[in-house]
Amino acid sequence: MTTPRAFITGVGGQDGSLLAALLLDKGYEVVGVLRREPSAYAEALAPVEGRVTLLEADLLDHAALVASLRETRPTEVYNLAAPSFVPRSWDEPIVTAEFAAVGATSMLEAIREVDPGIRFYQASSSEIFGEPRETPQTEQTAPSPVTPYGVAKAYAHFIAGSYRRKYGMFTCCGILYNHESPLRPVDFLPRKVSHAAAAISLGLEDELVLGDLSARRDWGYAGDYVRAMWLMLQCDQPGDYVVATGVSHSVEELVACAFDAVSLDWREHVRTDSALFRGASELHDLVGDASKARRVLGWEPEVGFRELLTLMVEADLARLQAPAASS
Ligand code: NDP
């Protein structure tokens, strides 16, 4: 049997690096695409260092993608590269559309040109549901994105489906809900909270300032979600899958779990500031129904909400106590 070979764009990000580690464990050869020098992604790539072939390429450089595929001959492509911080897509709507929407098309075209038999995973997102038509959302829920990020991801979602229908390509979209890990940047709320809980417990910071504590999200663990990506490409038939826990939690619950992990009462350390409240254009009750993933892929999340926050806080404590501490 030939060794399976995966080609991962965005391998320096949270999901890319966790997916690379998972696939290496499964005996894959892994090729990872970065758009900057590998040292820019040192922390995420440390666990797979020396075991992944790294290439520098931009998703919009179609010729470079074609050359990379010809050179590395993957059996599976995971397209994870995209700007991923939703609020920033309002500041960078053009770049977001270029990379998240056109970049996915560019990758699909490169595959079609080099080997249409390559299996393709597209990192779709719950943000395609925007202001959802129903709760919880399923693969049948009509997309109605409201942010530039969600609109661009919806384009990528549809084009991956179009290539499946028109060219018979094996394309799968994972409609992933928020998933976190210690690799999340501190711009993202769960990591902002885990970092602050750790720093306050060590006496390094005094308080945490947040927006709306009643806002709710369906948060899961990234390690569980990259496993779903792999499972999709092992199926007999391509398809789209919601990947979610099915349970939403408030920001207040998240904060309480993180501060519990360091035995502190969050009420003594957290202040809210209405300037940090997200507008109606970003506040929606997104909860996913992952019944199809459970039924067809046999997928189950293994790390629960409290466990996720505990592992994130513990990772932040370890970082802050390391000799050259950084966030
Ligand atoms: P990250 O931001 O951690 O990783 C994305 C990676 O893509 C980064 O390494 C980034 O590099 C890279 N990238 C961005 N633009 C380009 C480009 N033009 N060319 C090449 N590389 C590029 O995100 P996650 O790992 O969390 O998410 C992976 C994917 O899943 C993303 O597409 C995201 O939108 C999607 N997703 C994530 C969810 C989540 O909750 N994590 C939920 C739903 C979908 P650089 O650091 O240099 O910008």
PDB file of C-alpha atoms in Angstrom, residues 3-244:
ATOM      1  CA  THR A   3       1.884   5.960   1.890  1.00  0.00           C
ATOM      2  CA  PRO A   4      -0.923   8.549   1.951  1.00  0.00           C
ATOM      3  CA  ARG A   5       0.342  12.090   1.466  1.00  0.00           C
ATOM      4  CA  ALA A   6      -1.459  15.172   2.753  1.00  0.00           C
ATOM      5  CA  PHE A   7      -0.999  18.736   1.567  1.00  0.00           C
ATOM      6  CA  ILE A   8      -2.142  21.263   4.189  1.00  0.00           C
ATOM      7  CA  THR A   9      -2.481  24.974   3.492  1.00  0.00           C
ATOM      8  CA  GLY A  10      -2.316  27.129   6.618  1.00  0.00           C
ATOM      9  CA  VAL A  11      -0.222  24.459   8.360  1.00  0.00           C
ATOM     10  CA  GLY A  12       1.265  27.109  10.654  1.00  0.00           C
ATOM     11  CA  GLY A  13      -2.138  27.881  12.168  1.00  0.00           C
ATOM     12  CA  GLN A  14      -3.976  26.233  15.049  1.00  0.00           C
ATOM     13  CA  ASP A  15      -5.840  23.619  13.000  1.00  0.00           C
ATOM     14  CA  GLY A  16      -3.083  23.088  10.443  1.00  0.00           C
ATOM     15  CA  SER A  17      -0.476  22.176  13.031  1.00  0.00           C
ATOM     16  CA  LEU A  18      -2.862  19.914  15.001  1.00  0.00           C
ATOM     17  CA  LEU A  19      -3.981  18.215  11.784  1.00  0.00           C
ATOM     18  CA  ALA A  20      -0.357  17.713  10.695  1.00  0.00           C
ATOM     19  CA  ALA A  21       0.415  16.010  14.022  1.00  0.00           C
ATOM     20  CA  LEU A  22      -2.666  13.771  13.703  1.00  0.00           C
ATOM     21  CA  LEU A  23      -1.831  12.714  10.146  1.00  0.00           C
ATOM     22  CA  LEU A  24       1.823  12.030  10.983  1.00  0.00           C
ATOM     23  CA  ASP A  25       0.590   9.724  13.761  1.00  0.00           C
ATOM     24  CA  LYS A  26      -1.525   7.942  11.181  1.00  0.00           C
ATOM     25  CA  GLY A  27       1.498   7.302   8.963  1.00  0.00           C
ATOM     26  CA  TYR A  28       0.981  10.083   6.431  1.00  0.00           C
ATOM     27  CA  GLU A  29       3.680  12.070   4.729  1.00  0.00           C
ATOM     28  CA  VAL A  30       2.724  15.684   5.288  1.00  0.00           C
ATOM     29  CA  VAL A  31       3.482  18.700   3.121  1.00  0.00           C
ATOM     30  CA  GLY A  32       2.585  22.030   4.679  1.00  0.00           C
ATOM     31  CA  VAL A  33       2.129  25.372   2.959  1.00  0.00           C
ATOM     32  CA  LEU A  34       3.056  28.604   4.714  1.00  0.00           C
ATOM     33  CA  ARG A  35       2.998  32.119   3.385  1.00  0.00           C
ATOM     34  CA  ARG A  36       5.811  33.387   5.590  1.00  0.00           C
ATOM     35  CA  GLU A  37       9.085  31.909   6.815  1.00  0.00           C
ATOM     36  CA  PRO A  38       8.637  28.902   9.153  1.00  0.00           C
ATOM     37  CA  SER A  39      10.076  30.808  12.149  1.00  0.00           C
ATOM     38  CA  ALA A  40       6.888  32.953  12.108  1.00  0.00           C
ATOM     39  CA  TYR A  41       4.931  29.837  13.147  1.00  0.00           C
ATOM     40  CA  ALA A  42       7.530  28.351  15.513  1.00  0.00           C
ATOM     41  CA  GLU A  43       5.258  27.565  18.461  1.00  0.00           C
ATOM     42  CA  ALA A  44       2.540  25.857  16.420  1.00  0.00           C
ATOM     43  CA  LEU A  45       5.019  23.884  14.352  1.00  0.00           C
ATOM     44  CA  ALA A  46       7.288  22.803  17.233  1.00  0.00           C
ATOM     45  CA  PRO A  47       5.505  19.439  17.791  1.00  0.00           C
ATOM     46  CA  VAL A  48       5.933  18.477  14.118  1.00  0.00           C
ATOM     47  CA  GLU A  49       9.303  20.081  13.492  1.00  0.00           C
ATOM     48  CA  GLY A  50      11.467  18.161  11.043  1.00  0.00           C
ATOM     49  CA  ARG A  51       8.609  15.795  10.170  1.00  0.00           C
ATOM     50  CA  VAL A  52       6.639  18.019   7.766  1.00  0.00           C
ATOM     51  CA  THR A  53       7.917  19.202   4.388  1.00  0.00           C
ATOM     52  CA  LEU A  54       7.339  22.960   4.422  1.00  0.00           C
ATOM     53  CA  LEU A  55       6.749  25.043   1.309  1.00  0.00           C
ATOM     54  CA  GLU A  56       6.237  28.790   1.068  1.00  0.00           C
ATOM     55  CA  ALA A  57       3.384  29.760  -1.268  1.00  0.00           C
ATOM     56  CA  ASP A  58       0.496  32.155  -1.441  1.00  0.00           C
ATOM     57  CA  LEU A  59      -2.956  30.801  -2.176  1.00  0.00           C
ATOM     58  CA  LEU A  60      -3.421  33.419  -4.876  1.00  0.00           C
ATOM     59  CA  ASP A  61      -0.240  32.359  -6.673  1.00  0.00           C
ATOM     60  CA  HIS A  62      -1.942  29.782  -8.846  1.00  0.00           C
ATOM     61  CA  ALA A  63       1.232  28.778 -10.695  1.00  0.00           C
ATOM     62  CA  ALA A  64       2.990  28.134  -7.390  1.00  0.00           C
ATOM     63  CA  LEU A  65       0.099  25.942  -6.194  1.00  0.00           C
ATOM     64  CA  VAL A  66       0.166  23.913  -9.405  1.00  0.00           C
ATOM     65  CA  ALA A  67       3.952  23.486  -9.170  1.00  0.00           C
ATOM     66  CA  SER A  68       3.689  22.484  -5.493  1.00  0.00           C
ATOM     67  CA  LEU A  69       1.044  19.848  -6.232  1.00  0.00           C
ATOM     68  CA  ARG A  70       3.055  18.495  -9.195  1.00  0.00           C
ATOM     69  CA  GLU A  71       6.154  18.256  -7.055  1.00  0.00           C
ATOM     70  CA  THR A  72       4.586  16.700  -3.962  1.00  0.00           C
ATOM     71  CA  ARG A  73       1.771  14.572  -5.491  1.00  0.00           C
ATOM     72  CA  PRO A  74      -0.598  14.532  -2.509  1.00  0.00           C
ATOM     73  CA  THR A  75      -3.550  12.159  -2.159  1.00  0.00           C
ATOM     74  CA  GLU A  76      -5.444  14.613   0.077  1.00  0.00           C
ATOM     75  CA  VAL A  77      -5.496  18.425   0.230  1.00  0.00           C
ATOM     76  CA  TYR A  78      -6.747  20.257   3.328  1.00  0.00           C
ATOM     77  CA  ASN A  79      -7.386  23.913   2.556  1.00  0.00           C
ATOM     78  CA  LEU A  80      -7.182  25.659   5.923  1.00  0.00           C
ATOM     79  CA  ALA A  81      -5.388  28.870   4.940  1.00  0.00           C
ATOM     80  CA  ALA A  82      -7.531  31.973   5.343  1.00  0.00           C
ATOM     81  CA  PRO A  83      -7.775  35.056   7.527  1.00  0.00           C
ATOM     82  CA  SER A  84      -9.592  33.556  10.533  1.00  0.00           C
ATOM     83  CA  PHE A  85     -10.392  36.424  12.922  1.00  0.00           C
ATOM     84  CA  VAL A  86     -13.975  37.354  12.028  1.00  0.00           C
ATOM     85  CA  PRO A  87     -14.050  40.971  13.382  1.00  0.00           C
ATOM     86  CA  ARG A  88     -10.941  41.845  11.352  1.00  0.00           C
ATOM     87  CA  SER A  89     -12.790  40.964   8.155  1.00  0.00           C
ATOM     88  CA  TRP A  90     -14.626  44.307   8.501  1.00  0.00           C
ATOM     89  CA  ASP A  91     -11.245  46.081   8.322  1.00  0.00           C
ATOM     90  CA  GLU A  92      -9.951  43.861   5.529  1.00  0.00           C
ATOM     91  CA  PRO A  93     -12.979  42.809   3.446  1.00  0.00           C
ATOM     92  CA  ILE A  94     -11.093  42.709   0.158  1.00  0.00           C
ATOM     93  CA  VAL A  95      -8.178  40.653   1.447  1.00  0.00           C
ATOM     94  CA  THR A  96     -10.658  38.352   3.196  1.00  0.00           C
ATOM     95  CA  ALA A  97     -12.569  37.762  -0.033  1.00  0.00           C
ATOM     96  CA  GLU A  98      -9.386  37.256  -2.015  1.00  0.00           C
ATOM     97  CA  PHE A  99      -7.885  34.635   0.275  1.00  0.00           C
ATOM     98  CA  ALA A 100     -10.924  32.883   1.721  1.00  0.00           C
ATOM     99  CA  ALA A 101     -13.046  32.830  -1.453  1.00  0.00           C
ATOM    100  CA  VAL A 102     -10.728  33.191  -4.450  1.00  0.00           C
ATOM    101  CA  GLY A 103      -7.942  31.265  -2.676  1.00  0.00           C
ATOM    102  CA  ALA A 104     -10.191  28.209  -2.313  1.00  0.00           C
ATOM    103  CA  THR A 105     -11.103  28.435  -6.005  1.00  0.00           C
ATOM    104  CA  SER A 106      -7.444  28.726  -6.913  1.00  0.00           C
ATOM    105  CA  MET A 107      -6.682  25.570  -4.911  1.00  0.00           C
ATOM    106  CA  LEU A 108      -9.541  23.675  -6.566  1.00  0.00           C
ATOM    107  CA  GLU A 109      -8.395  24.734 -10.022  1.00  0.00           C
ATOM    108  CA  ALA A 110      -4.839  23.659  -9.242  1.00  0.00           C
ATOM    109  CA  ILE A 111      -6.112  20.222  -8.159  1.00  0.00           C
ATOM    110  CA  ARG A 112      -8.246  19.919 -11.272  1.00  0.00           C
ATOM    111  CA  GLU A 113      -5.231  20.699 -13.422  1.00  0.00           C
ATOM    112  CA  VAL A 114      -2.768  18.370 -11.660  1.00  0.00           C
ATOM    113  CA  ASP A 115      -4.922  15.413 -10.526  1.00  0.00           C
ATOM    114  CA  PRO A 116      -8.711  15.673 -10.113  1.00  0.00           C
ATOM    115  CA  GLY A 117      -8.581  12.446  -8.093  1.00  0.00           C
ATOM    116  CA  ILE A 118      -7.020  14.267  -5.122  1.00  0.00           C
ATOM    117  CA  ARG A 119      -9.468  14.430  -2.206  1.00  0.00           C
ATOM    118  CA  PHE A 120     -10.150  17.985  -1.028  1.00  0.00           C
ATOM    119  CA  TYR A 121     -11.218  19.349   2.368  1.00  0.00           C
ATOM    120  CA  GLN A 122     -12.449  22.945   2.589  1.00  0.00           C
ATOM    121  CA  ALA A 123     -12.456  24.753   5.949  1.00  0.00           C
ATOM    122  CA  SER A 124     -16.012  26.034   5.901  1.00  0.00           C
ATOM    123  CA  SER A 125     -17.461  27.797   8.917  1.00  0.00           C
ATOM    124  CA  SER A 126     -20.582  28.263  11.038  1.00  0.00           C
ATOM    125  CA  GLU A 127     -20.286  31.936  10.040  1.00  0.00           C
ATOM    126  CA  ILE A 128     -21.898  31.016   6.711  1.00  0.00           C
ATOM    127  CA  PHE A 129     -25.156  30.803   8.716  1.00  0.00           C
ATOM    128  CA  GLY A 130     -24.736  34.382   9.965  1.00  0.00           C
ATOM    129  CA  GLU A 131     -28.136  35.235  11.375  1.00  0.00           C
ATOM    130  CA  PRO A 132     -29.355  31.649  11.320  1.00  0.00           C
ATOM    131  CA  ARG A 133     -32.718  30.717   9.874  1.00  0.00           C
ATOM    132  CA  GLU A 134     -33.055  27.964  12.489  1.00  0.00           C
ATOM    133  CA  THR A 135     -31.324  26.685  15.623  1.00  0.00           C
ATOM    134  CA  PRO A 136     -29.531  24.336  15.796  1.00  0.00           C
ATOM    135  CA  GLN A 137     -28.129  24.528  12.269  1.00  0.00           C
ATOM    136  CA  THR A 138     -27.621  21.464  10.061  1.00  0.00           C
ATOM    137  CA  GLU A 139     -26.123  20.876   6.615  1.00  0.00           C
ATOM    138  CA  GLN A 140     -29.589  21.731   5.240  1.00  0.00           C
ATOM    139  CA  THR A 141     -29.865  25.142   6.918  1.00  0.00           C
ATOM    140  CA  ALA A 142     -29.793  27.875   4.273  1.00  0.00           C
ATOM    141  CA  PRO A 143     -26.616  29.986   4.496  1.00  0.00           C
ATOM    142  CA  SER A 144     -27.234  33.648   5.333  1.00  0.00           C
ATOM    143  CA  PRO A 145     -23.831  35.122   6.154  1.00  0.00           C
ATOM    144  CA  VAL A 146     -23.595  38.636   7.589  1.00  0.00           C
ATOM    145  CA  THR A 147     -19.851  39.327   7.936  1.00  0.00           C
ATOM    146  CA  PRO A 148     -17.283  39.686   5.124  1.00  0.00           C
ATOM    147  CA  TYR A 149     -15.655  36.563   6.570  1.00  0.00           C
ATOM    148  CA  GLY A 150     -18.932  34.623   6.478  1.00  0.00           C
ATOM    149  CA  VAL A 151     -19.691  35.782   2.935  1.00  0.00           C
ATOM    150  CA  ALA A 152     -16.238  34.749   1.698  1.00  0.00           C
ATOM    151  CA  LYS A 153     -16.501  31.377   3.444  1.00  0.00           C
ATOM    152  CA  ALA A 154     -19.951  30.843   1.909  1.00  0.00           C
ATOM    153  CA  TYR A 155     -18.449  31.430  -1.540  1.00  0.00           C
ATOM    154  CA  ALA A 156     -15.730  28.856  -0.851  1.00  0.00           C
ATOM    155  CA  HIS A 157     -18.351  26.443   0.495  1.00  0.00           C
ATOM    156  CA  PHE A 158     -20.470  26.732  -2.641  1.00  0.00           C
ATOM    157  CA  ILE A 159     -17.565  26.532  -5.088  1.00  0.00           C
ATOM    158  CA  ALA A 160     -16.300  23.323  -3.432  1.00  0.00           C
ATOM    159  CA  GLY A 161     -19.810  21.883  -3.926  1.00  0.00           C
ATOM    160  CA  SER A 162     -19.867  23.127  -7.526  1.00  0.00           C
ATOM    161  CA  TYR A 163     -16.626  21.295  -8.347  1.00  0.00           C
ATOM    162  CA  ARG A 164     -18.062  18.131  -6.790  1.00  0.00           C
ATOM    163  CA  ARG A 165     -21.147  18.330  -9.015  1.00  0.00           C
ATOM    164  CA  LYS A 166     -19.561  19.579 -12.229  1.00  0.00           C
ATOM    165  CA  TYR A 167     -16.293  17.639 -12.239  1.00  0.00           C
ATOM    166  CA  GLY A 168     -17.093  14.740  -9.914  1.00  0.00           C
ATOM    167  CA  MET A 169     -14.256  15.785  -7.624  1.00  0.00           C
ATOM    168  CA  PHE A 170     -14.111  14.447  -4.063  1.00  0.00           C
ATOM    169  CA  THR A 171     -14.643  17.716  -2.183  1.00  0.00           C
ATOM    170  CA  CYS A 172     -15.846  17.952   1.421  1.00  0.00           C
ATOM    171  CA  CYS A 173     -16.727  21.032   3.456  1.00  0.00           C
ATOM    172  CA  GLY A 174     -16.467  20.940   7.214  1.00  0.00           C
ATOM    173  CA  ILE A 175     -18.896  23.509   8.614  1.00  0.00           C
ATOM    174  CA  LEU A 176     -16.934  23.988  11.792  1.00  0.00           C
ATOM    175  CA  TYR A 177     -18.156  25.873  14.847  1.00  0.00           C
ATOM    176  CA  ASN A 178     -15.738  27.707  17.141  1.00  0.00           C
ATOM    177  CA  HIS A 179     -12.938  25.450  18.278  1.00  0.00           C
ATOM    178  CA  GLU A 180     -10.121  26.376  20.562  1.00  0.00           C
ATOM    179  CA  SER A 181      -6.812  25.169  21.938  1.00  0.00           C
ATOM    180  CA  PRO A 182      -3.744  26.653  23.604  1.00  0.00           C
ATOM    181  CA  LEU A 183      -2.590  27.567  20.067  1.00  0.00           C
ATOM    182  CA  ARG A 184      -5.294  30.204  19.604  1.00  0.00           C
ATOM    183  CA  PRO A 185      -3.941  33.760  19.477  1.00  0.00           C
ATOM    184  CA  VAL A 186      -4.989  36.008  22.391  1.00  0.00           C
ATOM    185  CA  ASP A 187      -7.213  38.026  20.004  1.00  0.00           C
ATOM    186  CA  PHE A 188      -9.771  35.228  20.360  1.00  0.00           C
ATOM    187  CA  LEU A 189     -11.959  35.392  23.438  1.00  0.00           C
ATOM    188  CA  PRO A 190     -11.324  31.934  24.993  1.00  0.00           C
ATOM    189  CA  ARG A 191      -7.562  32.402  24.792  1.00  0.00           C
ATOM    190  CA  LYS A 192      -7.823  35.999  26.028  1.00  0.00           C
ATOM    191  CA  VAL A 193      -9.681  34.624  29.055  1.00  0.00           C
ATOM    192  CA  SER A 194      -7.370  31.655  29.693  1.00  0.00           C
ATOM    193  CA  HIS A 195      -4.325  33.880  29.426  1.00  0.00           C
ATOM    194  CA  ALA A 196      -5.805  36.476  31.792  1.00  0.00           C
ATOM    195  CA  ALA A 197      -6.889  33.857  34.358  1.00  0.00           C
ATOM    196  CA  ALA A 198      -3.362  32.422  34.370  1.00  0.00           C
ATOM    197  CA  ALA A 199      -1.686  35.858  34.508  1.00  0.00           C
ATOM    198  CA  ILE A 200      -3.969  37.146  37.303  1.00  0.00           C
ATOM    199  CA  SER A 201      -3.399  33.986  39.350  1.00  0.00           C
ATOM    200  CA  LEU A 202       0.348  34.556  39.088  1.00  0.00           C
ATOM    201  CA  GLY A 203       0.008  38.215  40.099  1.00  0.00           C
ATOM    202  CA  LEU A 204       1.157  39.394  36.658  1.00  0.00           C
ATOM    203  CA  GLU A 205      -2.101  41.174  35.728  1.00  0.00           C
ATOM    204  CA  ASP A 206      -4.913  42.765  37.755  1.00  0.00           C
ATOM    205  CA  GLU A 207      -8.101  42.506  35.774  1.00  0.00           C
ATOM    206  CA  LEU A 208      -9.741  41.258  32.620  1.00  0.00           C
ATOM    207  CA  VAL A 209     -11.968  43.620  30.627  1.00  0.00           C
ATOM    208  CA  LEU A 210     -14.606  41.985  28.441  1.00  0.00           C
ATOM    209  CA  GLY A 211     -17.702  42.865  26.416  1.00  0.00           C
ATOM    210  CA  ASP A 212     -21.059  41.143  26.646  1.00  0.00           C
ATOM    211  CA  LEU A 213     -20.907  38.275  29.157  1.00  0.00           C
ATOM    212  CA  SER A 214     -24.273  36.937  28.000  1.00  0.00           C
ATOM    213  CA  ALA A 215     -23.096  36.331  24.405  1.00  0.00           C
ATOM    214  CA  ARG A 216     -23.207  32.625  23.587  1.00  0.00           C
ATOM    215  CA  ARG A 217     -21.186  30.313  21.380  1.00  0.00           C
ATOM    216  CA  ASP A 218     -20.847  26.616  20.615  1.00  0.00           C
ATOM    217  CA  TRP A 219     -17.203  26.064  21.600  1.00  0.00           C
ATOM    218  CA  GLY A 220     -15.270  22.816  21.105  1.00  0.00           C
ATOM    219  CA  TYR A 221     -11.708  21.542  21.228  1.00  0.00           C
ATOM    220  CA  ALA A 222      -9.651  21.944  18.034  1.00  0.00           C
ATOM    221  CA  GLY A 223      -8.028  18.513  18.391  1.00  0.00           C
ATOM    222  CA  ASP A 224     -11.458  16.905  18.095  1.00  0.00           C
ATOM    223  CA  TYR A 225     -12.350  19.032  15.078  1.00  0.00           C
ATOM    224  CA  VAL A 226      -9.259  18.218  12.987  1.00  0.00           C
ATOM    225  CA  ARG A 227     -10.091  14.528  13.488  1.00  0.00           C
ATOM    226  CA  ALA A 228     -13.451  15.211  11.817  1.00  0.00           C
ATOM    227  CA  MET A 229     -11.641  16.763   8.826  1.00  0.00           C
ATOM    228  CA  TRP A 230      -9.622  13.594   8.314  1.00  0.00           C
ATOM    229  CA  LEU A 231     -12.657  11.330   8.739  1.00  0.00           C
ATOM    230  CA  MET A 232     -14.503  13.223   5.990  1.00  0.00           C
ATOM    231  CA  LEU A 233     -11.825  12.400   3.445  1.00  0.00           C
ATOM    232  CA  GLN A 234     -11.870   8.682   4.379  1.00  0.00           C
ATOM    233  CA  CYS A 235     -15.551   8.237   3.446  1.00  0.00           C
ATOM    234  CA  ASP A 236     -16.771   6.462   0.319  1.00  0.00           C
ATOM    235  CA  GLN A 237     -18.704   9.544  -0.772  1.00  0.00           C
ATOM    236  CA  PRO A 238     -17.840  13.243  -0.488  1.00  0.00           C
ATOM    237  CA  GLY A 239     -20.162  15.525   1.463  1.00  0.00           C
ATOM    238  CA  ASP A 240     -20.555  18.450   3.827  1.00  0.00           C
ATOM    239  CA  TYR A 241     -20.666  18.079   7.594  1.00  0.00           C
ATOM    240  CA  VAL A 242     -21.532  20.288  10.539  1.00  0.00           C
ATOM    241  CA  VAL A 243     -18.899  19.810  13.244  1.00  0.00           C
ATOM    242  CA  ALA A 244     -20.037  21.195  16.588  1.00  0.00           C
TER     243      ALA A 244
END
